[in-house]
Amino acid sequence: MATHPHPTTAPTTIDPAPDPYAPSPLALRAFAGFGLLLVAVCVVATMAVTLTDAISGDGVGGGFVTAGFWACGLAALAGVAALAAPRGALVVAQYSLALAGPLLALMD
């Protein structure tokens, strides 16, 4: 005797096909790892810009210097999060924030 599903059960859904052009989780983790190296370079560049401004300028760091260091710190946080849970948006945020750090310090 065959059993039939109860008529009030929801029909099964078919999973959508994965995007063939999306990067793999391993590739995203590799980009996040290289991005952490970029963050380190950008932190050094932000420090160099800040010290140059302190020596040749008025000696006081402004709000853009602070924002530059915050951007580098948030880029490192986004990179670690992208290593833990590989998402394309996290990697893009990591690279954007890392490059924004020295640019914000230059604006001061």
PDB file of N, CA and C in Angstrom:
ATOM      1  N   MET A   1       0.830  -1.160   0.000  1.00  0.00           N
ATOM      2  CA  MET A   1       0.000   0.000   0.000  1.00  0.00           C
ATOM      3  C   MET A   1       0.889   1.243   0.000  1.00  0.00           C
ATOM      4  N   ALA A   2       0.701   2.103  -0.973  1.00  0.00           N
ATOM      5  CA  ALA A   2       1.510   3.309  -1.111  1.00  0.00           C
ATOM      6  C   ALA A   2       0.881   4.437  -0.297  1.00  0.00           C
ATOM      7  N   THR A   3       1.732   5.216   0.319  1.00  0.00           N
ATOM      8  CA  THR A   3       1.236   6.364   1.071  1.00  0.00           C
ATOM      9  C   THR A   3       1.409   7.619   0.227  1.00  0.00           C
ATOM     10  N   HIS A   4       0.435   8.432   0.245  1.00  0.00           N
ATOM     11  CA  HIS A   4       0.489   9.684  -0.503  1.00  0.00           C
ATOM     12  C   HIS A   4       0.712  10.820   0.490  1.00  0.00           C
ATOM     13  N   PRO A   5       1.475  11.830   0.055  1.00  0.00           N
ATOM     14  CA  PRO A   5       1.687  12.962   0.974  1.00  0.00           C
ATOM     15  C   PRO A   5       0.385  13.677   1.249  1.00  0.00           C
ATOM     16  N   HIS A   6       0.346  14.251   2.415  1.00  0.00           N
ATOM     17  CA  HIS A   6      -0.834  15.006   2.820  1.00  0.00           C
ATOM     18  C   HIS A   6      -1.012  16.183   1.866  1.00  0.00           C
ATOM     19  N   PRO A   7      -2.204  16.482   1.414  1.00  0.00           N
ATOM     20  CA  PRO A   7      -2.392  17.535   0.412  1.00  0.00           C
ATOM     21  C   PRO A   7      -2.030  18.934   0.905  1.00  0.00           C
ATOM     22  N   THR A   8      -1.876  19.141   2.202  1.00  0.00           N
ATOM     23  CA  THR A   8      -1.547  20.477   2.685  1.00  0.00           C
ATOM     24  C   THR A   8      -0.038  20.694   2.794  1.00  0.00           C
ATOM     25  N   THR A   9       0.762  19.695   2.473  1.00  0.00           N
ATOM     26  CA  THR A   9       2.202  19.892   2.548  1.00  0.00           C
ATOM     27  C   THR A   9       2.651  20.782   1.397  1.00  0.00           C
ATOM     28  N   ALA A  10       3.642  21.576   1.644  1.00  0.00           N
ATOM     29  CA  ALA A  10       4.156  22.496   0.631  1.00  0.00           C
ATOM     30  C   ALA A  10       4.927  21.718  -0.428  1.00  0.00           C
ATOM     31  N   PRO A  11       4.830  22.125  -1.657  1.00  0.00           N
ATOM     32  CA  PRO A  11       5.601  21.436  -2.694  1.00  0.00           C
ATOM     33  C   PRO A  11       7.088  21.720  -2.513  1.00  0.00           C
ATOM     34  N   THR A  12       7.884  20.781  -2.920  1.00  0.00           N
ATOM     35  CA  THR A  12       9.328  20.963  -2.791  1.00  0.00           C
ATOM     36  C   THR A  12       9.789  21.975  -3.827  1.00  0.00           C
ATOM     37  N   THR A  13      10.739  22.795  -3.416  1.00  0.00           N
ATOM     38  CA  THR A  13      11.277  23.797  -4.336  1.00  0.00           C
ATOM     39  C   THR A  13      12.597  23.303  -4.879  1.00  0.00           C
ATOM     40  N   ILE A  14      12.866  23.666  -6.090  1.00  0.00           N
ATOM     41  CA  ILE A  14      14.118  23.289  -6.728  1.00  0.00           C
ATOM     42  C   ILE A  14      15.108  24.424  -6.495  1.00  0.00           C
ATOM     43  N   ASP A  15      16.306  24.070  -6.059  1.00  0.00           N
ATOM     44  CA  ASP A  15      17.336  25.080  -5.835  1.00  0.00           C
ATOM     45  C   ASP A  15      17.729  25.697  -7.170  1.00  0.00           C
ATOM     46  N   PRO A  16      17.926  27.030  -7.180  1.00  0.00           N
ATOM     47  CA  PRO A  16      18.344  27.655  -8.436  1.00  0.00           C
ATOM     48  C   PRO A  16      19.763  27.209  -8.803  1.00  0.00           C
ATOM     49  N   ALA A  17      20.048  27.238 -10.070  1.00  0.00           N
ATOM     50  CA  ALA A  17      21.374  26.833 -10.536  1.00  0.00           C
ATOM     51  C   ALA A  17      22.397  27.851 -10.066  1.00  0.00           C
ATOM     52  N   PRO A  18      23.555  27.382  -9.630  1.00  0.00           N
ATOM     53  CA  PRO A  18      24.582  28.325  -9.185  1.00  0.00           C
ATOM     54  C   PRO A  18      25.127  29.132 -10.367  1.00  0.00           C
ATOM     55  N   ASP A  19      25.590  30.320 -10.065  1.00  0.00           N
ATOM     56  CA  ASP A  19      26.138  31.194 -11.098  1.00  0.00           C
ATOM     57  C   ASP A  19      27.476  30.626 -11.568  1.00  0.00           C
ATOM     58  N   PRO A  20      27.617  30.310 -12.864  1.00  0.00           N
ATOM     59  CA  PRO A  20      28.875  29.723 -13.326  1.00  0.00           C
ATOM     60  C   PRO A  20      30.024  30.725 -13.338  1.00  0.00           C
ATOM     61  N   TYR A  21      29.722  32.009 -13.266  1.00  0.00           N
ATOM     62  CA  TYR A  21      30.773  33.027 -13.317  1.00  0.00           C
ATOM     63  C   TYR A  21      31.158  33.546 -11.933  1.00  0.00           C
ATOM     64  N   ALA A  22      30.521  33.081 -10.903  1.00  0.00           N
ATOM     65  CA  ALA A  22      30.833  33.523  -9.541  1.00  0.00           C
ATOM     66  C   ALA A  22      32.147  32.893  -9.091  1.00  0.00           C
ATOM     67  N   PRO A  23      32.967  33.661  -8.370  1.00  0.00           N
ATOM     68  CA  PRO A  23      34.228  33.088  -7.874  1.00  0.00           C
ATOM     69  C   PRO A  23      33.963  32.049  -6.792  1.00  0.00           C
ATOM     70  N   SER A  24      34.846  31.088  -6.731  1.00  0.00           N
ATOM     71  CA  SER A  24      34.705  30.032  -5.733  1.00  0.00           C
ATOM     72  C   SER A  24      35.071  30.563  -4.346  1.00  0.00           C
ATOM     73  N   PRO A  25      34.650  29.873  -3.292  1.00  0.00           N
ATOM     74  CA  PRO A  25      35.036  30.319  -1.946  1.00  0.00           C
ATOM     75  C   PRO A  25      36.552  30.342  -1.742  1.00  0.00           C
ATOM     76  N   LEU A  26      37.259  29.411  -2.374  1.00  0.00           N
ATOM     77  CA  LEU A  26      38.719  29.411  -2.249  1.00  0.00           C
ATOM     78  C   LEU A  26      39.322  30.658  -2.896  1.00  0.00           C
ATOM     79  N   ALA A  27      38.799  31.051  -4.043  1.00  0.00           N
ATOM     80  CA  ALA A  27      39.293  32.261  -4.705  1.00  0.00           C
ATOM     81  C   ALA A  27      38.996  33.498  -3.870  1.00  0.00           C
ATOM     82  N   LEU A  28      37.807  33.558  -3.274  1.00  0.00           N
ATOM     83  CA  LEU A  28      37.480  34.700  -2.426  1.00  0.00           C
ATOM     84  C   LEU A  28      38.384  34.770  -1.204  1.00  0.00           C
ATOM     85  N   ARG A  29      38.694  33.603  -0.648  1.00  0.00           N
ATOM     86  CA  ARG A  29      39.612  33.597   0.503  1.00  0.00           C
ATOM     87  C   ARG A  29      41.018  34.031   0.085  1.00  0.00           C
ATOM     88  N   ALA A  30      41.445  33.649  -1.112  1.00  0.00           N
ATOM     89  CA  ALA A  30      42.759  34.081  -1.601  1.00  0.00           C
ATOM     90  C   ALA A  30      42.788  35.589  -1.810  1.00  0.00           C
ATOM     91  N   PHE A  31      41.721  36.146  -2.405  1.00  0.00           N
ATOM     92  CA  PHE A  31      41.655  37.597  -2.572  1.00  0.00           C
ATOM     93  C   PHE A  31      41.628  38.299  -1.219  1.00  0.00           C
ATOM     94  N   ALA A  32      40.949  37.733  -0.242  1.00  0.00           N
ATOM     95  CA  ALA A  32      40.915  38.336   1.097  1.00  0.00           C
ATOM     96  C   ALA A  32      42.292  38.279   1.748  1.00  0.00           C
ATOM     97  N   GLY A  33      43.019  37.182   1.542  1.00  0.00           N
ATOM     98  CA  GLY A  33      44.367  37.076   2.097  1.00  0.00           C
ATOM     99  C   GLY A  33      45.322  38.089   1.485  1.00  0.00           C
ATOM    100  N   PHE A  34      45.263  38.235   0.154  1.00  0.00           N
ATOM    101  CA  PHE A  34      46.088  39.250  -0.498  1.00  0.00           C
ATOM    102  C   PHE A  34      45.631  40.648  -0.097  1.00  0.00           C
ATOM    103  N   GLY A  35      44.343  40.797   0.163  1.00  0.00           N
ATOM    104  CA  GLY A  35      43.832  42.079   0.614  1.00  0.00           C
ATOM    105  C   GLY A  35      44.364  42.482   1.979  1.00  0.00           C
ATOM    106  N   LEU A  36      44.612  41.487   2.836  1.00  0.00           N
ATOM    107  CA  LEU A  36      45.208  41.813   4.141  1.00  0.00           C
ATOM    108  C   LEU A  36      46.629  42.335   3.981  1.00  0.00           C
ATOM    109  N   LEU A  37      47.350  41.832   2.981  1.00  0.00           N
ATOM    110  CA  LEU A  37      48.676  42.395   2.688  1.00  0.00           C
ATOM    111  C   LEU A  37      48.540  43.832   2.184  1.00  0.00           C
ATOM    112  N   LEU A  38      47.523  44.079   1.366  1.00  0.00           N
ATOM    113  CA  LEU A  38      47.263  45.436   0.890  1.00  0.00           C
ATOM    114  C   LEU A  38      46.903  46.353   2.053  1.00  0.00           C
ATOM    115  N   VAL A  39      46.161  45.841   3.012  1.00  0.00           N
ATOM    116  CA  VAL A  39      45.802  46.643   4.193  1.00  0.00           C
ATOM    117  C   VAL A  39      47.068  47.044   4.953  1.00  0.00           C
ATOM    118  N   ALA A  40      48.000  46.117   5.097  1.00  0.00           N
ATOM    119  CA  ALA A  40      49.247  46.432   5.801  1.00  0.00           C
ATOM    120  C   ALA A  40      50.027  47.525   5.067  1.00  0.00           C
ATOM    121  N   VAL A  41      50.079  47.438   3.750  1.00  0.00           N
ATOM    122  CA  VAL A  41      50.774  48.459   2.960  1.00  0.00           C
ATOM    123  C   VAL A  41      50.057  49.799   3.089  1.00  0.00           C
ATOM    124  N   CYS A  42      48.747  49.780   3.080  1.00  0.00           N
ATOM    125  CA  CYS A  42      47.973  51.023   3.188  1.00  0.00           C
ATOM    126  C   CYS A  42      48.093  51.653   4.572  1.00  0.00           C
ATOM    127  N   VAL A  43      48.230  50.827   5.613  1.00  0.00           N
ATOM    128  CA  VAL A  43      48.445  51.378   6.959  1.00  0.00           C
ATOM    129  C   VAL A  43      49.787  52.093   7.016  1.00  0.00           C
ATOM    130  N   VAL A  44      50.815  51.490   6.430  1.00  0.00           N
ATOM    131  CA  VAL A  44      52.140  52.131   6.408  1.00  0.00           C
ATOM    132  C   VAL A  44      52.078  53.419   5.593  1.00  0.00           C
ATOM    133  N   ALA A  45      51.365  53.393   4.456  1.00  0.00           N
ATOM    134  CA  ALA A  45      51.234  54.602   3.651  1.00  0.00           C
ATOM    135  C   ALA A  45      50.474  55.693   4.403  1.00  0.00           C
ATOM    136  N   THR A  46      49.441  55.316   5.139  1.00  0.00           N
ATOM    137  CA  THR A  46      48.693  56.292   5.928  1.00  0.00           C
ATOM    138  C   THR A  46      49.567  56.885   7.020  1.00  0.00           C
ATOM    139  N   MET A  47      50.394  56.049   7.648  1.00  0.00           N
ATOM    140  CA  MET A  47      51.327  56.561   8.662  1.00  0.00           C
ATOM    141  C   MET A  47      52.334  57.527   8.045  1.00  0.00           C
ATOM    142  N   ALA A  48      52.843  57.175   6.860  1.00  0.00           N
ATOM    143  CA  ALA A  48      53.829  58.040   6.206  1.00  0.00           C
ATOM    144  C   ALA A  48      53.217  59.381   5.831  1.00  0.00           C
ATOM    145  N   VAL A  49      52.005  59.362   5.323  1.00  0.00           N
ATOM    146  CA  VAL A  49      51.331  60.616   4.967  1.00  0.00           C
ATOM    147  C   VAL A  49      51.077  61.441   6.221  1.00  0.00           C
ATOM    148  N   THR A  50      50.685  60.787   7.298  1.00  0.00           N
ATOM    149  CA  THR A  50      50.408  61.503   8.548  1.00  0.00           C
ATOM    150  C   THR A  50      51.675  62.127   9.118  1.00  0.00           C
ATOM    151  N   LEU A  51      52.769  61.386   9.087  1.00  0.00           N
ATOM    152  CA  LEU A  51      54.023  61.932   9.611  1.00  0.00           C
ATOM    153  C   LEU A  51      54.552  63.060   8.739  1.00  0.00           C
ATOM    154  N   THR A  52      54.396  62.923   7.443  1.00  0.00           N
ATOM    155  CA  THR A  52      54.831  63.992   6.546  1.00  0.00           C
ATOM    156  C   THR A  52      54.013  65.253   6.791  1.00  0.00           C
ATOM    157  N   ASP A  53      52.721  65.091   6.991  1.00  0.00           N
ATOM    158  CA  ASP A  53      51.873  66.236   7.279  1.00  0.00           C
ATOM    159  C   ASP A  53      52.214  66.846   8.632  1.00  0.00           C
ATOM    160  N   ALA A  54      52.577  66.011   9.590  1.00  0.00           N
ATOM    161  CA  ALA A  54      52.906  66.528  10.924  1.00  0.00           C
ATOM    162  C   ALA A  54      54.218  67.309  10.899  1.00  0.00           C
ATOM    163  N   ILE A  55      55.173  66.863  10.091  1.00  0.00           N
ATOM    164  CA  ILE A  55      56.472  67.547  10.043  1.00  0.00           C
ATOM    165  C   ILE A  55      56.386  68.830   9.226  1.00  0.00           C
ATOM    166  N   SER A  56      55.762  68.747   8.062  1.00  0.00           N
ATOM    167  CA  SER A  56      55.748  69.909   7.177  1.00  0.00           C
ATOM    168  C   SER A  56      54.533  70.804   7.372  1.00  0.00           C
ATOM    169  N   GLY A  57      53.513  70.298   8.010  1.00  0.00           N
ATOM    170  CA  GLY A  57      52.291  71.086   8.186  1.00  0.00           C
ATOM    171  C   GLY A  57      52.260  71.763   9.535  1.00  0.00           C
ATOM    172  N   ASP A  58      51.065  71.841  10.092  1.00  0.00           N
ATOM    173  CA  ASP A  58      50.897  72.522  11.367  1.00  0.00           C
ATOM    174  C   ASP A  58      51.133  71.604  12.566  1.00  0.00           C
ATOM    175  N   GLY A  59      51.366  70.332  12.332  1.00  0.00           N
ATOM    176  CA  GLY A  59      51.674  69.407  13.410  1.00  0.00           C
ATOM    177  C   GLY A  59      50.461  68.799  14.081  1.00  0.00           C
ATOM    178  N   VAL A  60      49.275  69.092  13.569  1.00  0.00           N
ATOM    179  CA  VAL A  60      48.048  68.583  14.162  1.00  0.00           C
ATOM    180  C   VAL A  60      47.305  67.768  13.113  1.00  0.00           C
ATOM    181  N   GLY A  61      46.985  66.528  13.478  1.00  0.00           N
ATOM    182  CA  GLY A  61      46.205  65.692  12.577  1.00  0.00           C
ATOM    183  C   GLY A  61      44.738  66.073  12.631  1.00  0.00           C
ATOM    184  N   GLY A  62      44.111  66.098  11.477  1.00  0.00           N
ATOM    185  CA  GLY A  62      42.711  66.490  11.418  1.00  0.00           C
ATOM    186  C   GLY A  62      41.788  65.285  11.396  1.00  0.00           C
ATOM    187  N   GLY A  63      40.563  65.559  11.070  1.00  0.00           N
ATOM    188  CA  GLY A  63      39.552  64.508  11.042  1.00  0.00           C
ATOM    189  C   GLY A  63      39.769  63.499   9.925  1.00  0.00           C
ATOM    190  N   PHE A  64      40.344  63.954   8.817  1.00  0.00           N
ATOM    191  CA  PHE A  64      40.571  63.025   7.708  1.00  0.00           C
ATOM    192  C   PHE A  64      41.656  62.001   8.036  1.00  0.00           C
ATOM    193  N   VAL A  65      42.634  62.388   8.839  1.00  0.00           N
ATOM    194  CA  VAL A  65      43.657  61.425   9.272  1.00  0.00           C
ATOM    195  C   VAL A  65      43.019  60.353  10.138  1.00  0.00           C
ATOM    196  N   THR A  66      42.176  60.773  11.039  1.00  0.00           N
ATOM    197  CA  THR A  66      41.464  59.819  11.885  1.00  0.00           C
ATOM    198  C   THR A  66      40.578  58.910  11.054  1.00  0.00           C
ATOM    199  N   ALA A  67      39.889  59.479  10.082  1.00  0.00           N
ATOM    200  CA  ALA A  67      39.035  58.677   9.212  1.00  0.00           C
ATOM    201  C   ALA A  67      39.863  57.699   8.378  1.00  0.00           C
ATOM    202  N   GLY A  68      41.059  58.098   7.978  1.00  0.00           N
ATOM    203  CA  GLY A  68      41.936  57.203   7.226  1.00  0.00           C
ATOM    204  C   GLY A  68      42.365  55.996   8.041  1.00  0.00           C
ATOM    205  N   PHE A  69      42.717  56.228   9.284  1.00  0.00           N
ATOM    206  CA  PHE A  69      43.102  55.099  10.135  1.00  0.00           C
ATOM    207  C   PHE A  69      41.899  54.216  10.463  1.00  0.00           C
ATOM    208  N   TRP A  70      40.727  54.811  10.634  1.00  0.00           N
ATOM    209  CA  TRP A  70      39.524  54.011  10.855  1.00  0.00           C
ATOM    210  C   TRP A  70      39.202  53.165   9.628  1.00  0.00           C
ATOM    211  N   ALA A  71      39.401  53.733   8.445  1.00  0.00           N
ATOM    212  CA  ALA A  71      39.145  52.979   7.218  1.00  0.00           C
ATOM    213  C   ALA A  71      40.086  51.784   7.113  1.00  0.00           C
ATOM    214  N   CYS A  72      41.345  51.973   7.478  1.00  0.00           N
ATOM    215  CA  CYS A  72      42.295  50.853   7.437  1.00  0.00           C
ATOM    216  C   CYS A  72      41.929  49.784   8.465  1.00  0.00           C
ATOM    217  N   GLY A  73      41.512  50.203   9.633  1.00  0.00           N
ATOM    218  CA  GLY A  73      41.098  49.237  10.643  1.00  0.00           C
ATOM    219  C   GLY A  73      39.860  48.460  10.240  1.00  0.00           C
ATOM    220  N   LEU A  74      38.897  49.154   9.653  1.00  0.00           N
ATOM    221  CA  LEU A  74      37.698  48.468   9.184  1.00  0.00           C
ATOM    222  C   LEU A  74      37.998  47.563   7.996  1.00  0.00           C
ATOM    223  N   ALA A  75      38.984  47.933   7.185  1.00  0.00           N
ATOM    224  CA  ALA A  75      39.391  47.071   6.075  1.00  0.00           C
ATOM    225  C   ALA A  75      39.987  45.772   6.598  1.00  0.00           C
ATOM    226  N   ALA A  76      40.772  45.853   7.652  1.00  0.00           N
ATOM    227  CA  ALA A  76      41.327  44.633   8.249  1.00  0.00           C
ATOM    228  C   ALA A  76      40.215  43.767   8.826  1.00  0.00           C
ATOM    229  N   LEU A  77      39.240  44.388   9.457  1.00  0.00           N
ATOM    230  CA  LEU A  77      38.110  43.644  10.011  1.00  0.00           C
ATOM    231  C   LEU A  77      37.307  42.968   8.896  1.00  0.00           C
ATOM    232  N   ALA A  78      37.081  43.683   7.805  1.00  0.00           N
ATOM    233  CA  ALA A  78      36.359  43.095   6.673  1.00  0.00           C
ATOM    234  C   ALA A  78      37.156  41.961   6.044  1.00  0.00           C
ATOM    235  N   GLY A  79      38.483  42.082   6.033  1.00  0.00           N
ATOM    236  CA  GLY A  79      39.322  41.012   5.487  1.00  0.00           C
ATOM    237  C   GLY A  79      39.269  39.746   6.323  1.00  0.00           C
ATOM    238  N   VAL A  80      39.290  39.904   7.622  1.00  0.00           N
ATOM    239  CA  VAL A  80      39.194  38.731   8.494  1.00  0.00           C
ATOM    240  C   VAL A  80      37.813  38.095   8.373  1.00  0.00           C
ATOM    241  N   ALA A  81      36.790  38.924   8.256  1.00  0.00           N
ATOM    242  CA  ALA A  81      35.436  38.384   8.066  1.00  0.00           C
ATOM    243  C   ALA A  81      35.323  37.670   6.724  1.00  0.00           C
ATOM    244  N   ALA A  82      35.994  38.186   5.692  1.00  0.00           N
ATOM    245  CA  ALA A  82      35.957  37.534   4.378  1.00  0.00           C
ATOM    246  C   ALA A  82      36.734  36.224   4.390  1.00  0.00           C
ATOM    247  N   LEU A  83      37.737  36.119   5.230  1.00  0.00           N
ATOM    248  CA  LEU A  83      38.444  34.839   5.360  1.00  0.00           C
ATOM    249  C   LEU A  83      37.567  33.816   6.055  1.00  0.00           C
ATOM    250  N   ALA A  84      36.797  34.261   7.034  1.00  0.00           N
ATOM    251  CA  ALA A  84      35.946  33.336   7.784  1.00  0.00           C
ATOM    252  C   ALA A  84      34.725  32.920   6.973  1.00  0.00           C
ATOM    253  N   ALA A  85      34.063  33.880   6.358  1.00  0.00           N
ATOM    254  CA  ALA A  85      32.867  33.601   5.565  1.00  0.00           C
ATOM    255  C   ALA A  85      33.048  34.279   4.213  1.00  0.00           C
ATOM    256  N   PRO A  86      33.543  33.574   3.225  1.00  0.00           N
ATOM    257  CA  PRO A  86      33.879  34.229   1.946  1.00  0.00           C
ATOM    258  C   PRO A  86      32.655  34.762   1.221  1.00  0.00           C
ATOM    259  N   ARG A  87      32.580  36.065   1.134  1.00  0.00           N
ATOM    260  CA  ARG A  87      31.520  36.756   0.411  1.00  0.00           C
ATOM    261  C   ARG A  87      32.176  37.820  -0.463  1.00  0.00           C
ATOM    262  N   GLY A  88      31.688  37.968  -1.648  1.00  0.00           N
ATOM    263  CA  GLY A  88      32.265  38.934  -2.571  1.00  0.00           C
ATOM    264  C   GLY A  88      32.145  40.363  -2.076  1.00  0.00           C
ATOM    265  N   ALA A  89      31.039  40.673  -1.419  1.00  0.00           N
ATOM    266  CA  ALA A  89      30.835  42.035  -0.918  1.00  0.00           C
ATOM    267  C   ALA A  89      31.854  42.386   0.170  1.00  0.00           C
ATOM    268  N   LEU A  90      32.224  41.423   0.992  1.00  0.00           N
ATOM    269  CA  LEU A  90      33.227  41.682   2.026  1.00  0.00           C
ATOM    270  C   LEU A  90      34.596  41.961   1.416  1.00  0.00           C
ATOM    271  N   VAL A  91      34.937  41.239   0.360  1.00  0.00           N
ATOM    272  CA  VAL A  91      36.235  41.449  -0.288  1.00  0.00           C
ATOM    273  C   VAL A  91      36.269  42.821  -0.963  1.00  0.00           C
ATOM    274  N   VAL A  92      35.175  43.194  -1.606  1.00  0.00           N
ATOM    275  CA  VAL A  92      35.106  44.519  -2.237  1.00  0.00           C
ATOM    276  C   VAL A  92      35.199  45.609  -1.175  1.00  0.00           C
ATOM    277  N   ALA A  93      34.525  45.437  -0.064  1.00  0.00           N
ATOM    278  CA  ALA A  93      34.593  46.416   1.027  1.00  0.00           C
ATOM    279  C   ALA A  93      36.004  46.499   1.593  1.00  0.00           C
ATOM    280  N   GLN A  94      36.668  45.360   1.698  1.00  0.00           N
ATOM    281  CA  GLN A  94      38.036  45.345   2.226  1.00  0.00           C
ATOM    282  C   GLN A  94      38.966  46.165   1.340  1.00  0.00           C
ATOM    283  N   TYR A  95      38.930  45.920   0.046  1.00  0.00           N
ATOM    284  CA  TYR A  95      39.807  46.641  -0.863  1.00  0.00           C
ATOM    285  C   TYR A  95      39.449  48.127  -0.917  1.00  0.00           C
ATOM    286  N   SER A  96      38.175  48.442  -0.919  1.00  0.00           N
ATOM    287  CA  SER A  96      37.755  49.850  -0.980  1.00  0.00           C
ATOM    288  C   SER A  96      38.190  50.616   0.261  1.00  0.00           C
ATOM    289  N   LEU A  97      37.980  50.024   1.418  1.00  0.00           N
ATOM    290  CA  LEU A  97      38.371  50.691   2.660  1.00  0.00           C
ATOM    291  C   LEU A  97      39.885  50.806   2.782  1.00  0.00           C
ATOM    292  N   ALA A  98      40.600  49.785   2.340  1.00  0.00           N
ATOM    293  CA  ALA A  98      42.060  49.835   2.431  1.00  0.00           C
ATOM    294  C   ALA A  98      42.616  50.969   1.582  1.00  0.00           C
ATOM    295  N   LEU A  99      42.097  51.120   0.379  1.00  0.00           N
ATOM    296  CA  LEU A  99      42.590  52.182  -0.494  1.00  0.00           C
ATOM    297  C   LEU A  99      42.089  53.552  -0.064  1.00  0.00           C
ATOM    298  N   ALA A 100      40.987  53.597   0.641  1.00  0.00           N
ATOM    299  CA  ALA A 100      40.460  54.870   1.113  1.00  0.00           C
ATOM    300  C   ALA A 100      41.299  55.439   2.272  1.00  0.00           C
ATOM    301  N   GLY A 101      41.992  54.585   3.015  1.00  0.00           N
ATOM    302  CA  GLY A 101      42.779  55.059   4.156  1.00  0.00           C
ATOM    303  C   GLY A 101      43.828  56.094   3.791  1.00  0.00           C
ATOM    304  N   PRO A 102      44.771  55.764   2.914  1.00  0.00           N
ATOM    305  CA  PRO A 102      45.772  56.785   2.546  1.00  0.00           C
ATOM    306  C   PRO A 102      45.162  57.977   1.809  1.00  0.00           C
ATOM    307  N   LEU A 103      44.120  57.741   1.019  1.00  0.00           N
ATOM    308  CA  LEU A 103      43.506  58.865   0.299  1.00  0.00           C
ATOM    309  C   LEU A 103      42.851  59.844   1.259  1.00  0.00           C
ATOM    310  N   LEU A 104      42.206  59.323   2.287  1.00  0.00           N
ATOM    311  CA  LEU A 104      41.623  60.224   3.297  1.00  0.00           C
ATOM    312  C   LEU A 104      42.701  60.984   4.050  1.00  0.00           C
ATOM    313  N   ALA A 105      43.818  60.338   4.361  1.00  0.00           N
ATOM    314  CA  ALA A 105      44.901  61.030   5.061  1.00  0.00           C
ATOM    315  C   ALA A 105      45.531  62.106   4.181  1.00  0.00           C
ATOM    316  N   LEU A 106      45.550  61.849   2.869  1.00  0.00           N
ATOM    317  CA  LEU A 106      46.092  62.871   1.957  1.00  0.00           C
ATOM    318  C   LEU A 106      45.199  64.100   1.884  1.00  0.00           C
ATOM    319  N   MET A 107      43.918  63.928   2.137  1.00  0.00           N
ATOM    320  CA  MET A 107      42.990  65.054   2.071  1.00  0.00           C
ATOM    321  C   MET A 107      43.152  66.034   3.233  1.00  0.00           C
ATOM    322  N   ASP A 108      43.831  65.620   4.269  1.00  0.00           N
ATOM    323  CA  ASP A 108      43.969  66.469   5.455  1.00  0.00           C
ATOM    324  C   ASP A 108      44.922  67.622   5.195  1.00  0.00           C
TER     325      ASP A 108
END
